Amino acid sequence: MKMNMIIGQSGGPTSVINSSLAGAIEYAINSKVIGNVYGMINGIEGLLEDNIICLSDMFSQMPQEIHRLKHSPAMFLGSCRYKLSHTEEEYDRLFEILNKYHIGYFVYIGGNDSMDTVEKLSRYTKEKNIDIKIVGIPKTIDNDLVGIDHSPGFGSAAKYIATCVREVAYDTSIYSIKSVHIIEAMGRNAGWLTAASVLARAEYMPAPHLIYLPEVPFSVEQFVCDVKKKLEEYNSVIVVVSEGIRDKNGEYISANSATSADQFGHARLSGAAAYLKTVVEEQIGCKVRALEPSVLQRSAGHIISQTDVNEAFNLGTVAARAAEEGKTGVFATLTRTSNKPYTVQYGIEDVKVVANQEKTVPRDFINEEGNDVTDKMITYLRPLIRGVAQTPFRNGLPDYIDIRHLDVRKQKYRN
């Protein structure tokens, strides 16, 4: 009897996490070895509740829907931020459900915390001699995963941030008065997304004028000096900061930082730009605005990078193939082999490499003063935002895939 595959998504959404899902589904449906393909609604949390849908029923008869899924943002299967408790009762429940659906292949798409789940489950199956292959597919807009050149989802978020910064620069350039705009990008400990704002620059457009990452200690006093200096040269100064910027003592600059934490112990941050806005108002006195793209930068499906879509889809295929071939405790990865022309090589890596690890920006990607990035960063970033994905449109708006199945009251495709 053919064993079935189950797929889940976890953590924060991206613009291309569904591209990875599409790649895995398409490969599994066409496999001569894998039986049905199921989906966990809301990840491990949904699995524990037996909240399962049959993806084979949804996509086998409508292959065109794979294309819509590939170009739809956020998470078709929903998400969770659930940390396994290590109790036998919990593991017994998980594998009771997996046995119910005759699962032989388990694929989980997520960031480093999700890869921790992959590592724990693969270790458990080995210890208990359970024949289920556990494979991970990486994703995160933060680009902080080790073991991979760059994370799926990052390129599209980088493209969004750079586009926003350029458009803000155009908006502010029309006025002759002195002004400062402070844009806060996501990034708790890694400043990759903030750094991507540098791509907004052009020969005729110097914005962003200042960039601050959490990898370098932040000084409010130096920040004020930097802004004053730029205001001597430009009427409008645009600053991009990471939400996680900290002072030399490791304290978050955010006025409301670290007031709470998620299940994995990560501080919930917000307010760095808002706090710096008050600093500029008090110490410089010019017009100033704080802008926070917040969740808009995560799932901006209308401006995704074609490179990002393709790579995310391919990593889904790589993961499904690895599971089919009997690999377990691994995640799909890619290695950059060339910048000109830009090429990558796909493969798999032990999930222990990525689980609970964090990749920060190298110091030589940041300028000596700590208020900008270097050419090394630009070279690294530029290929990742290339290409314009052909997002389906209808009635003038993106025609994303139907997600009514995420409503627990809907029962179609449920088992």
mmCIF file of C-alpha atoms in Angstrom:
data_model
loop_
_atom_site.group_PDB
_atom_site.id
_atom_site.type_symbol
_atom_site.label_atom_id
_atom_site.label_comp_id
_atom_site.label_asym_id
_atom_site.label_seq_id
_atom_site.Cartn_x
_atom_site.Cartn_y
_atom_site.Cartn_z
ATOM 1 C CA MET A 1 0.000 0.000 0.000
ATOM 2 C CA LYS A 2 1.226 3.495 -0.847
ATOM 3 C CA MET A 3 1.962 5.680 2.133
ATOM 4 C CA ASN A 4 0.529 9.189 2.176
ATOM 5 C CA MET A 5 2.170 12.584 2.634
ATOM 6 C CA ILE A 6 1.067 15.335 4.991
ATOM 7 C CA ILE A 7 2.209 18.967 4.765
ATOM 8 C CA GLY A 8 1.953 21.840 7.230
ATOM 9 C CA GLN A 9 2.945 25.489 7.471
ATOM 10 C CA SER A 10 4.098 27.288 10.599
ATOM 11 C CA GLY A 11 5.319 30.650 11.895
ATOM 12 C CA GLY A 12 4.875 33.991 10.166
ATOM 13 C CA PRO A 13 3.635 34.209 6.564
ATOM 14 C CA THR A 14 5.613 35.270 3.502
ATOM 15 C CA SER A 15 4.670 36.146 -0.054
ATOM 16 C CA VAL A 16 6.011 32.847 -1.402
ATOM 17 C CA ILE A 17 5.495 30.199 1.282
ATOM 18 C CA ASN A 18 2.594 28.915 -0.815
ATOM 19 C CA SER A 19 4.998 28.567 -3.738
ATOM 20 C CA SER A 20 6.910 25.994 -1.680
ATOM 21 C CA LEU A 21 3.637 24.309 -0.808
ATOM 22 C CA ALA A 22 2.702 24.234 -4.511
ATOM 23 C CA GLY A 23 6.043 22.659 -5.434
ATOM 24 C CA ALA A 24 5.655 19.931 -2.818
ATOM 25 C CA ILE A 25 2.012 19.213 -3.744
ATOM 26 C CA GLU A 26 2.702 19.048 -7.473
ATOM 27 C CA TYR A 27 5.621 16.658 -6.996
ATOM 28 C CA ALA A 28 3.742 14.422 -4.552
ATOM 29 C CA ILE A 29 0.561 14.234 -6.668
ATOM 30 C CA ASN A 30 2.614 13.137 -9.693
ATOM 31 C CA SER A 31 4.683 10.641 -7.698
ATOM 32 C CA LYS A 32 4.255 6.913 -8.364
ATOM 33 C CA VAL A 33 5.336 6.182 -4.799
ATOM 34 C CA ILE A 34 3.357 8.666 -2.681
ATOM 35 C CA GLY A 35 -0.359 8.109 -2.158
ATOM 36 C CA ASN A 36 -2.697 10.893 -1.126
ATOM 37 C CA VAL A 37 -1.446 14.310 -0.031
ATOM 38 C CA TYR A 38 -3.013 15.814 3.086
ATOM 39 C CA GLY A 39 -2.669 19.221 4.713
ATOM 40 C CA MET A 40 -2.626 20.203 8.390
ATOM 41 C CA ILE A 41 -4.782 23.242 9.058
ATOM 42 C CA ASN A 42 -2.793 25.473 11.423
ATOM 43 C CA GLY A 43 0.301 23.306 11.533
ATOM 44 C CA ILE A 44 1.125 20.982 14.427
ATOM 45 C CA GLU A 45 -1.653 22.531 16.474
ATOM 46 C CA GLY A 46 -4.192 21.545 13.828
ATOM 47 C CA LEU A 47 -2.664 18.093 13.504
ATOM 48 C CA LEU A 48 -3.199 17.473 17.221
ATOM 49 C CA GLU A 49 -6.856 18.408 16.698
ATOM 50 C CA ASP A 50 -7.195 16.184 13.612
ATOM 51 C CA ASN A 51 -7.893 19.291 11.547
ATOM 52 C CA ILE A 52 -6.854 17.782 8.212
ATOM 53 C CA ILE A 53 -7.837 18.405 4.580
ATOM 54 C CA CYS A 54 -7.136 16.297 1.497
ATOM 55 C CA LEU A 55 -4.949 18.318 -0.873
ATOM 56 C CA SER A 56 -5.104 15.580 -3.520
ATOM 57 C CA ASP A 57 -8.860 16.075 -3.787
ATOM 58 C CA MET A 58 -8.388 19.845 -4.045
ATOM 59 C CA PHE A 59 -5.654 19.933 -6.679
ATOM 60 C CA SER A 60 -5.571 16.655 -8.663
ATOM 61 C CA GLN A 61 -8.613 17.560 -10.729
ATOM 62 C CA MET A 62 -7.735 21.266 -11.026
ATOM 63 C CA PRO A 63 -4.030 21.563 -11.851
ATOM 64 C CA GLN A 64 -4.518 25.240 -12.771
ATOM 65 C CA GLU A 65 -5.101 25.881 -9.080
ATOM 66 C CA ILE A 66 -1.465 24.980 -8.425
ATOM 67 C CA HIS A 67 -0.545 28.100 -10.432
ATOM 68 C CA ARG A 68 -2.892 30.270 -8.321
ATOM 69 C CA LEU A 69 -1.507 28.732 -5.149
ATOM 70 C CA LYS A 70 2.044 29.397 -6.344
ATOM 71 C CA HIS A 71 1.243 33.104 -6.731
ATOM 72 C CA SER A 72 -0.871 33.605 -3.583
ATOM 73 C CA PRO A 73 0.694 35.096 -0.428
ATOM 74 C CA ALA A 74 0.382 34.124 3.242
ATOM 75 C CA MET A 75 -0.412 30.517 4.169
ATOM 76 C CA PHE A 76 -2.975 28.389 2.381
ATOM 77 C CA LEU A 77 -2.925 25.870 5.233
ATOM 78 C CA GLY A 78 -2.953 28.445 8.011
ATOM 79 C CA SER A 79 -0.304 28.680 10.674
ATOM 80 C CA CYS A 80 0.520 28.290 14.345
ATOM 81 C CA ARG A 81 3.281 29.153 16.777
ATOM 82 C CA TYR A 82 3.181 25.919 18.718
ATOM 83 C CA LYS A 83 6.115 24.552 20.685
ATOM 84 C CA LEU A 84 6.172 20.795 21.228
ATOM 85 C CA SER A 85 6.064 19.929 24.920
ATOM 86 C CA HIS A 86 8.117 16.693 24.753
ATOM 87 C CA THR A 87 5.435 14.740 26.625
ATOM 88 C CA GLU A 88 4.684 11.147 25.617
ATOM 89 C CA GLU A 89 0.995 11.994 25.669
ATOM 90 C CA GLU A 90 1.490 14.684 23.034
ATOM 91 C CA TYR A 91 3.676 12.502 20.822
ATOM 92 C CA ASP A 92 1.214 9.605 21.168
ATOM 93 C CA ARG A 93 -1.585 11.887 19.984
ATOM 94 C CA LEU A 94 0.462 13.171 17.021
ATOM 95 C CA PHE A 95 1.365 9.712 15.785
ATOM 96 C CA GLU A 96 -2.137 8.404 16.406
ATOM 97 C CA ILE A 97 -3.387 10.972 13.889
ATOM 98 C CA LEU A 98 -0.513 10.302 11.472
ATOM 99 C CA ASN A 99 -1.249 6.559 11.588
ATOM 100 C CA LYS A 100 -4.936 7.235 11.015
ATOM 101 C CA TYR A 101 -4.084 8.827 7.656
ATOM 102 C CA HIS A 102 -1.362 6.262 6.818
ATOM 103 C CA ILE A 103 1.286 8.958 6.710
ATOM 104 C CA GLY A 104 4.744 7.926 5.571
ATOM 105 C CA TYR A 105 6.008 11.390 4.628
ATOM 106 C CA PHE A 106 5.776 14.522 6.780
ATOM 107 C CA VAL A 107 6.764 17.913 5.296
ATOM 108 C CA TYR A 108 6.821 21.083 7.395
ATOM 109 C CA ILE A 109 7.350 24.584 6.004
ATOM 110 C CA GLY A 110 8.621 27.264 8.366
ATOM 111 C CA GLY A 111 11.480 29.150 9.993
ATOM 112 C CA ASN A 112 14.069 28.112 12.544
ATOM 113 C CA ASP A 113 11.483 27.343 15.251
ATOM 114 C CA SER A 114 9.566 25.194 12.757
ATOM 115 C CA MET A 115 12.778 23.416 11.825
ATOM 116 C CA ASP A 116 13.158 22.688 15.539
ATOM 117 C CA THR A 117 9.848 20.826 15.266
ATOM 118 C CA VAL A 118 11.202 18.879 12.276
ATOM 119 C CA GLU A 119 14.335 17.994 14.253
ATOM 120 C CA LYS A 120 12.365 16.821 17.303
ATOM 121 C CA LEU A 121 9.943 14.713 15.292
ATOM 122 C CA SER A 122 12.688 13.116 13.197
ATOM 123 C CA ARG A 123 14.660 12.281 16.348
ATOM 124 C CA TYR A 124 11.567 10.786 17.952
ATOM 125 C CA THR A 125 10.761 8.618 14.929
ATOM 126 C CA LYS A 126 14.325 7.287 14.882
ATOM 127 C CA GLU A 127 14.280 6.528 18.608
ATOM 128 C CA LYS A 128 10.915 4.753 18.359
ATOM 129 C CA ASN A 129 11.709 3.075 15.022
ATOM 130 C CA ILE A 130 8.714 4.759 13.346
ATOM 131 C CA ASP A 131 8.909 4.723 9.558
ATOM 132 C CA ILE A 132 7.811 8.284 8.763
ATOM 133 C CA LYS A 133 10.178 10.542 6.833
ATOM 134 C CA ILE A 134 10.313 14.061 8.321
ATOM 135 C CA VAL A 135 11.521 16.854 6.019
ATOM 136 C CA GLY A 136 11.576 20.655 6.349
ATOM 137 C CA ILE A 137 11.213 23.499 3.867
ATOM 138 C CA PRO A 138 12.716 26.819 5.027
ATOM 139 C CA LYS A 139 11.000 30.214 4.909
ATOM 140 C CA THR A 140 11.252 33.593 6.575
ATOM 141 C CA ILE A 141 11.297 37.222 5.512
ATOM 142 C CA ASP A 142 14.002 37.844 8.140
ATOM 143 C CA ASN A 143 16.629 35.859 6.184
ATOM 144 C CA ASP A 144 18.100 34.669 9.467
ATOM 145 C CA LEU A 145 18.251 30.936 8.688
ATOM 146 C CA VAL A 146 21.668 29.274 8.647
ATOM 147 C CA GLY A 147 22.523 26.502 6.209
ATOM 148 C CA ILE A 148 21.016 28.328 3.230
ATOM 149 C CA ASP A 149 22.295 31.279 1.176
ATOM 150 C CA HIS A 150 19.017 33.165 1.617
ATOM 151 C CA SER A 151 15.566 32.278 2.864
ATOM 152 C CA PRO A 152 12.520 31.953 0.603
ATOM 153 C CA GLY A 153 10.269 34.926 1.307
ATOM 154 C CA PHE A 154 13.122 37.306 1.967
ATOM 155 C CA GLY A 155 13.605 38.396 -1.650
ATOM 156 C CA SER A 156 9.986 39.466 -2.027
ATOM 157 C CA ALA A 157 9.924 41.285 1.319
ATOM 158 C CA ALA A 158 13.201 42.994 0.363
ATOM 159 C CA LYS A 159 11.640 44.092 -2.929
ATOM 160 C CA TYR A 160 8.625 45.479 -1.059
ATOM 161 C CA ILE A 161 10.707 47.444 1.451
ATOM 162 C CA ALA A 162 12.974 48.892 -1.250
ATOM 163 C CA THR A 163 9.939 49.895 -3.319
ATOM 164 C CA CYS A 164 8.255 51.556 -0.329
ATOM 165 C CA VAL A 165 11.394 53.524 0.508
ATOM 166 C CA ARG A 166 11.735 54.751 -3.066
ATOM 167 C CA GLU A 167 8.079 55.802 -3.194
ATOM 168 C CA VAL A 168 8.339 57.617 0.147
ATOM 169 C CA ALA A 169 11.436 59.368 -1.224
ATOM 170 C CA TYR A 170 9.478 60.564 -4.250
ATOM 171 C CA ASP A 171 6.625 61.727 -2.040
ATOM 172 C CA THR A 172 8.836 63.751 0.295
ATOM 173 C CA SER A 173 10.997 65.226 -2.463
ATOM 174 C CA ILE A 174 8.207 67.577 -3.584
ATOM 175 C CA TYR A 175 8.536 69.819 -0.507
ATOM 176 C CA SER A 176 11.236 72.378 0.188
ATOM 177 C CA ILE A 177 10.858 72.203 3.970
ATOM 178 C CA LYS A 178 13.192 70.162 6.157
ATOM 179 C CA SER A 179 11.738 66.792 7.096
ATOM 180 C CA VAL A 180 12.725 63.357 8.420
ATOM 181 C CA HIS A 181 10.912 60.091 7.720
ATOM 182 C CA ILE A 182 11.850 57.081 9.864
ATOM 183 C CA ILE A 183 10.793 53.717 8.454
ATOM 184 C CA GLU A 184 10.840 50.671 10.735
ATOM 185 C CA ALA A 185 11.424 47.270 9.105
ATOM 186 C CA MET A 186 11.011 43.866 10.711
ATOM 187 C CA GLY A 187 14.103 42.191 12.142
ATOM 188 C CA ARG A 188 14.524 41.272 15.796
ATOM 189 C CA ASN A 189 18.206 40.309 15.790
ATOM 190 C CA ALA A 190 19.057 40.227 12.090
ATOM 191 C CA GLY A 191 18.967 43.360 9.941
ATOM 192 C CA TRP A 192 18.774 41.801 6.482
ATOM 193 C CA LEU A 193 15.370 43.248 5.635
ATOM 194 C CA THR A 194 16.308 46.712 6.825
ATOM 195 C CA ALA A 195 19.513 46.498 4.800
ATOM 196 C CA ALA A 196 17.472 45.685 1.680
ATOM 197 C CA SER A 197 16.171 49.255 1.719
ATOM 198 C CA VAL A 198 19.519 50.217 0.143
ATOM 199 C CA LEU A 199 18.201 48.839 -3.150
ATOM 200 C CA ALA A 200 15.895 51.870 -3.365
ATOM 201 C CA ARG A 201 18.858 54.057 -4.218
ATOM 202 C CA ALA A 202 19.524 55.260 -7.742
ATOM 203 C CA GLU A 203 21.869 57.781 -9.341
ATOM 204 C CA TYR A 204 19.176 60.430 -8.931
ATOM 205 C CA MET A 205 17.815 59.160 -5.589
ATOM 206 C CA PRO A 206 20.118 58.872 -2.523
ATOM 207 C CA ALA A 207 17.430 57.628 -0.142
ATOM 208 C CA PRO A 208 17.598 55.923 2.237
ATOM 209 C CA HIS A 209 20.169 58.297 3.677
ATOM 210 C CA LEU A 210 20.765 56.327 6.875
ATOM 211 C CA ILE A 211 20.354 52.608 7.681
ATOM 212 C CA TYR A 212 20.624 51.127 11.173
ATOM 213 C CA LEU A 213 20.798 47.374 11.854
ATOM 214 C CA PRO A 214 20.627 45.510 15.191
ATOM 215 C CA GLU A 215 24.055 43.941 14.595
ATOM 216 C CA VAL A 216 25.749 47.240 15.547
ATOM 217 C CA PRO A 217 25.078 48.988 18.908
ATOM 218 C CA PHE A 218 22.801 51.988 18.382
ATOM 219 C CA SER A 219 23.557 55.383 19.925
ATOM 220 C CA VAL A 220 20.708 57.889 20.107
ATOM 221 C CA GLU A 221 23.226 60.712 20.412
ATOM 222 C CA GLN A 222 25.087 59.608 17.275
ATOM 223 C CA PHE A 223 21.765 59.106 15.478
ATOM 224 C CA VAL A 224 20.859 62.757 16.138
ATOM 225 C CA CYS A 225 24.265 63.879 14.834
ATOM 226 C CA ASP A 226 23.876 61.706 11.727
ATOM 227 C CA VAL A 227 20.431 63.135 10.959
ATOM 228 C CA LYS A 228 21.556 66.729 11.515
ATOM 229 C CA LYS A 229 24.463 66.198 9.135
ATOM 230 C CA LYS A 230 22.207 64.793 6.431
ATOM 231 C CA LEU A 231 19.734 67.672 6.877
ATOM 232 C CA GLU A 232 22.547 70.081 6.037
ATOM 233 C CA GLU A 233 22.783 68.378 2.650
ATOM 234 C CA TYR A 234 19.163 67.363 1.928
ATOM 235 C CA ASN A 235 15.734 68.860 2.614
ATOM 236 C CA SER A 236 14.238 65.436 3.147
ATOM 237 C CA VAL A 237 16.090 62.699 5.043
ATOM 238 C CA ILE A 238 14.849 59.105 5.040
ATOM 239 C CA VAL A 239 16.061 56.746 7.753
ATOM 240 C CA VAL A 240 15.409 52.982 7.882
ATOM 241 C CA VAL A 241 15.809 51.165 11.195
ATOM 242 C CA SER A 242 15.354 47.561 12.310
ATOM 243 C CA GLU A 243 12.694 46.959 14.941
ATOM 244 C CA GLY A 244 15.357 45.284 17.070
ATOM 245 C CA ILE A 245 18.022 48.009 17.256
ATOM 246 C CA ARG A 246 19.719 48.066 20.676
ATOM 247 C CA ASP A 247 22.132 50.226 22.592
ATOM 248 C CA LYS A 248 25.622 49.182 23.733
ATOM 249 C CA ASN A 249 24.087 47.521 26.810
ATOM 250 C CA GLY A 250 21.807 45.364 24.674
ATOM 251 C CA GLU A 251 18.658 47.272 25.620
ATOM 252 C CA TYR A 252 16.067 47.697 22.872
ATOM 253 C CA ILE A 253 15.652 51.270 21.630
ATOM 254 C CA SER A 254 11.962 50.635 21.072
ATOM 255 C CA ALA A 255 9.882 52.603 23.567
ATOM 256 C CA ASN A 256 7.579 49.620 24.080
ATOM 257 C CA SER A 257 10.002 46.762 23.490
ATOM 258 C CA ALA A 258 10.168 43.446 25.275
ATOM 259 C CA THR A 259 6.883 44.004 27.097
ATOM 260 C CA SER A 260 5.858 40.458 26.183
ATOM 261 C CA ALA A 261 7.233 37.359 24.488
ATOM 262 C CA ASP A 262 5.915 34.606 22.233
ATOM 263 C CA GLN A 263 5.895 30.881 23.047
ATOM 264 C CA PHE A 264 9.487 30.541 21.888
ATOM 265 C CA GLY A 265 10.686 33.343 24.165
ATOM 266 C CA HIS A 266 11.147 35.962 21.435
ATOM 267 C CA ALA A 267 10.379 39.545 22.446
ATOM 268 C CA ARG A 268 7.431 41.146 20.665
ATOM 269 C CA LEU A 269 8.857 44.413 19.408
ATOM 270 C CA SER A 270 7.357 47.630 18.081
ATOM 271 C CA GLY A 271 7.933 51.293 18.485
ATOM 272 C CA ALA A 272 11.576 51.958 17.507
ATOM 273 C CA ALA A 273 10.586 54.419 14.774
ATOM 274 C CA ALA A 274 7.935 56.021 16.997
ATOM 275 C CA TYR A 275 10.486 56.571 19.759
ATOM 276 C CA LEU A 276 13.065 58.043 17.390
ATOM 277 C CA LYS A 277 10.375 60.331 16.003
ATOM 278 C CA THR A 278 10.025 61.923 19.443
ATOM 279 C CA VAL A 279 13.819 62.245 19.664
ATOM 280 C CA VAL A 280 13.984 64.134 16.368
ATOM 281 C CA GLU A 281 11.053 66.363 17.338
ATOM 282 C CA GLU A 282 12.660 67.281 20.642
ATOM 283 C CA GLN A 283 16.293 67.627 19.574
ATOM 284 C CA ILE A 284 16.045 68.787 15.957
ATOM 285 C CA GLY A 285 12.570 70.276 15.707
ATOM 286 C CA CYS A 286 11.804 69.640 12.032
ATOM 287 C CA LYS A 287 8.806 67.897 10.502
ATOM 288 C CA VAL A 288 9.106 64.164 11.202
ATOM 289 C CA ARG A 289 7.037 61.037 10.572
ATOM 290 C CA ALA A 290 7.410 57.447 11.755
ATOM 291 C CA LEU A 291 6.275 54.796 9.270
ATOM 292 C CA GLU A 292 5.848 51.117 10.110
ATOM 293 C CA PRO A 293 4.989 48.756 7.219
ATOM 294 C CA SER A 294 4.363 46.048 9.830
ATOM 295 C CA VAL A 295 2.572 43.024 8.359
ATOM 296 C CA LEU A 296 2.328 44.678 4.931
ATOM 297 C CA GLN A 297 5.923 43.662 4.220
ATOM 298 C CA ARG A 298 5.221 39.971 4.878
ATOM 299 C CA SER A 299 2.511 39.128 2.374
ATOM 300 C CA ALA A 300 2.637 41.718 -0.401
ATOM 301 C CA GLY A 301 1.720 39.274 -3.137
ATOM 302 C CA HIS A 302 1.267 41.990 -5.754
ATOM 303 C CA ILE A 303 4.994 42.772 -5.858
ATOM 304 C CA ILE A 304 6.712 39.427 -5.334
ATOM 305 C CA SER A 305 10.090 38.621 -6.845
ATOM 306 C CA GLN A 306 9.996 36.059 -9.646
ATOM 307 C CA THR A 307 13.347 34.751 -8.433
ATOM 308 C CA ASP A 308 11.800 34.216 -5.001
ATOM 309 C CA VAL A 309 8.749 32.427 -6.429
ATOM 310 C CA ASN A 310 10.867 30.071 -8.521
ATOM 311 C CA GLU A 311 13.285 29.228 -5.728
ATOM 312 C CA ALA A 312 10.518 28.651 -3.178
ATOM 313 C CA PHE A 313 8.682 26.339 -5.600
ATOM 314 C CA ASN A 314 11.866 24.416 -6.372
ATOM 315 C CA LEU A 315 12.650 23.955 -2.679
ATOM 316 C CA GLY A 316 9.180 22.448 -2.229
ATOM 317 C CA THR A 317 9.962 19.982 -4.986
ATOM 318 C CA VAL A 318 13.366 19.173 -3.488
ATOM 319 C CA ALA A 319 11.800 18.468 -0.082
ATOM 320 C CA ALA A 320 9.057 16.207 -1.435
ATOM 321 C CA ARG A 321 11.605 14.282 -3.514
ATOM 322 C CA ALA A 322 13.898 13.891 -0.499
ATOM 323 C CA ALA A 323 11.037 12.420 1.543
ATOM 324 C CA GLU A 324 10.094 10.089 -1.291
ATOM 325 C CA GLU A 325 13.711 8.909 -1.485
ATOM 326 C CA GLY A 326 13.706 8.028 2.200
ATOM 327 C CA LYS A 327 15.546 11.017 3.612
ATOM 328 C CA THR A 328 14.544 12.190 7.089
ATOM 329 C CA GLY A 329 15.688 14.836 9.545
ATOM 330 C CA VAL A 330 16.726 17.100 6.675
ATOM 331 C CA PHE A 331 15.597 20.353 5.095
ATOM 332 C CA ALA A 332 15.718 21.587 1.509
ATOM 333 C CA THR A 333 18.400 24.183 0.870
ATOM 334 C CA LEU A 334 20.142 26.148 -1.856
ATOM 335 C CA THR A 335 23.680 27.397 -2.359
ATOM 336 C CA ARG A 336 24.631 30.390 -4.492
ATOM 337 C CA THR A 337 27.131 29.303 -7.134
ATOM 338 C CA SER A 338 27.487 32.552 -9.058
ATOM 339 C CA ASN A 339 26.428 36.211 -8.985
ATOM 340 C CA LYS A 340 27.058 36.940 -12.679
ATOM 341 C CA PRO A 341 25.076 35.177 -13.954
ATOM 342 C CA TYR A 342 23.119 34.508 -10.792
ATOM 343 C CA THR A 343 22.796 30.752 -10.244
ATOM 344 C CA VAL A 344 22.021 28.466 -7.312
ATOM 345 C CA GLN A 345 22.338 24.763 -6.590
ATOM 346 C CA TYR A 346 19.658 22.859 -4.659
ATOM 347 C CA GLY A 347 20.210 20.131 -2.109
ATOM 348 C CA ILE A 348 19.373 18.918 1.399
ATOM 349 C CA GLU A 349 21.065 19.481 4.743
ATOM 350 C CA ASP A 350 20.751 18.027 8.243
ATOM 351 C CA VAL A 351 18.001 19.980 10.006
ATOM 352 C CA LYS A 352 20.186 20.316 13.112
ATOM 353 C CA VAL A 353 22.144 22.932 11.148
ATOM 354 C CA VAL A 354 19.193 25.326 11.056
ATOM 355 C CA ALA A 355 17.006 24.439 14.061
ATOM 356 C CA ASN A 356 17.092 27.206 16.686
ATOM 357 C CA GLN A 357 20.055 28.897 14.980
ATOM 358 C CA GLU A 358 20.190 32.468 13.712
ATOM 359 C CA LYS A 359 22.155 34.063 10.886
ATOM 360 C CA THR A 360 22.972 37.725 11.402
ATOM 361 C CA VAL A 361 24.475 40.258 8.998
ATOM 362 C CA PRO A 362 28.297 39.978 8.739
ATOM 363 C CA ARG A 363 30.135 43.032 10.052
ATOM 364 C CA ASP A 364 31.801 43.674 6.684
ATOM 365 C CA PHE A 365 28.321 44.062 5.133
ATOM 366 C CA ILE A 366 27.867 47.149 7.376
ATOM 367 C CA ASN A 367 29.882 50.369 7.077
ATOM 368 C CA GLU A 368 32.387 51.361 9.740
ATOM 369 C CA GLU A 369 30.100 54.040 11.212
ATOM 370 C CA GLY A 370 27.228 51.581 11.582
ATOM 371 C CA ASN A 371 24.736 53.801 9.755
ATOM 372 C CA ASP A 372 24.773 52.223 6.274
ATOM 373 C CA VAL A 373 25.653 49.033 4.389
ATOM 374 C CA THR A 374 28.566 48.221 2.094
ATOM 375 C CA ASP A 375 28.812 47.156 -1.531
ATOM 376 C CA LYS A 376 29.099 43.526 -0.360
ATOM 377 C CA MET A 377 25.548 43.747 0.923
ATOM 378 C CA ILE A 378 24.298 45.268 -2.338
ATOM 379 C CA THR A 379 25.974 42.517 -4.374
ATOM 380 C CA TYR A 380 24.369 39.888 -2.153
ATOM 381 C CA LEU A 381 20.893 41.457 -2.311
ATOM 382 C CA ARG A 382 20.452 42.564 -5.894
ATOM 383 C CA PRO A 383 19.763 39.199 -7.604
ATOM 384 C CA LEU A 384 17.116 38.234 -5.057
ATOM 385 C CA ILE A 385 14.532 40.848 -6.092
ATOM 386 C CA ARG A 386 14.759 40.291 -9.850
ATOM 387 C CA GLY A 387 11.813 39.462 -12.042
ATOM 388 C CA VAL A 388 8.154 40.409 -11.887
ATOM 389 C CA ALA A 389 5.910 37.489 -11.012
ATOM 390 C CA GLN A 390 2.790 37.084 -13.142
ATOM 391 C CA THR A 391 0.236 37.344 -10.360
ATOM 392 C CA PRO A 392 -3.272 36.564 -11.682
ATOM 393 C CA PHE A 393 -5.616 39.562 -11.591
ATOM 394 C CA ARG A 394 -9.398 39.761 -11.754
ATOM 395 C CA ASN A 395 -11.544 42.901 -11.658
ATOM 396 C CA GLY A 396 -8.411 44.951 -11.162
ATOM 397 C CA LEU A 397 -7.211 43.138 -8.013
ATOM 398 C CA PRO A 398 -4.941 40.125 -7.379
ATOM 399 C CA ASP A 399 -6.919 36.908 -7.838
ATOM 400 C CA TYR A 400 -5.512 34.857 -4.986
ATOM 401 C CA ILE A 401 -6.548 31.301 -4.196
ATOM 402 C CA ASP A 402 -9.703 30.569 -2.180
ATOM 403 C CA ILE A 403 -8.952 30.111 1.558
ATOM 404 C CA ARG A 404 -12.448 29.530 2.902
ATOM 405 C CA HIS A 405 -11.330 26.115 4.146
ATOM 406 C CA LEU A 406 -9.472 27.943 6.937
ATOM 407 C CA ASP A 407 -12.870 28.740 8.438
ATOM 408 C CA VAL A 408 -13.490 25.872 10.870
ATOM 409 C CA ARG A 409 -17.188 25.972 10.006
ATOM 410 C CA LYS A 410 -16.473 24.875 6.434
ATOM 411 C CA GLN A 411 -16.297 21.119 6.030
ATOM 412 C CA LYS A 412 -15.543 20.559 2.339
ATOM 413 C CA TYR A 413 -12.345 18.532 1.777
ATOM 414 C CA ARG A 414 -12.168 17.685 5.494
ATOM 415 C CA ASN A 415 -11.854 14.080 6.638
#
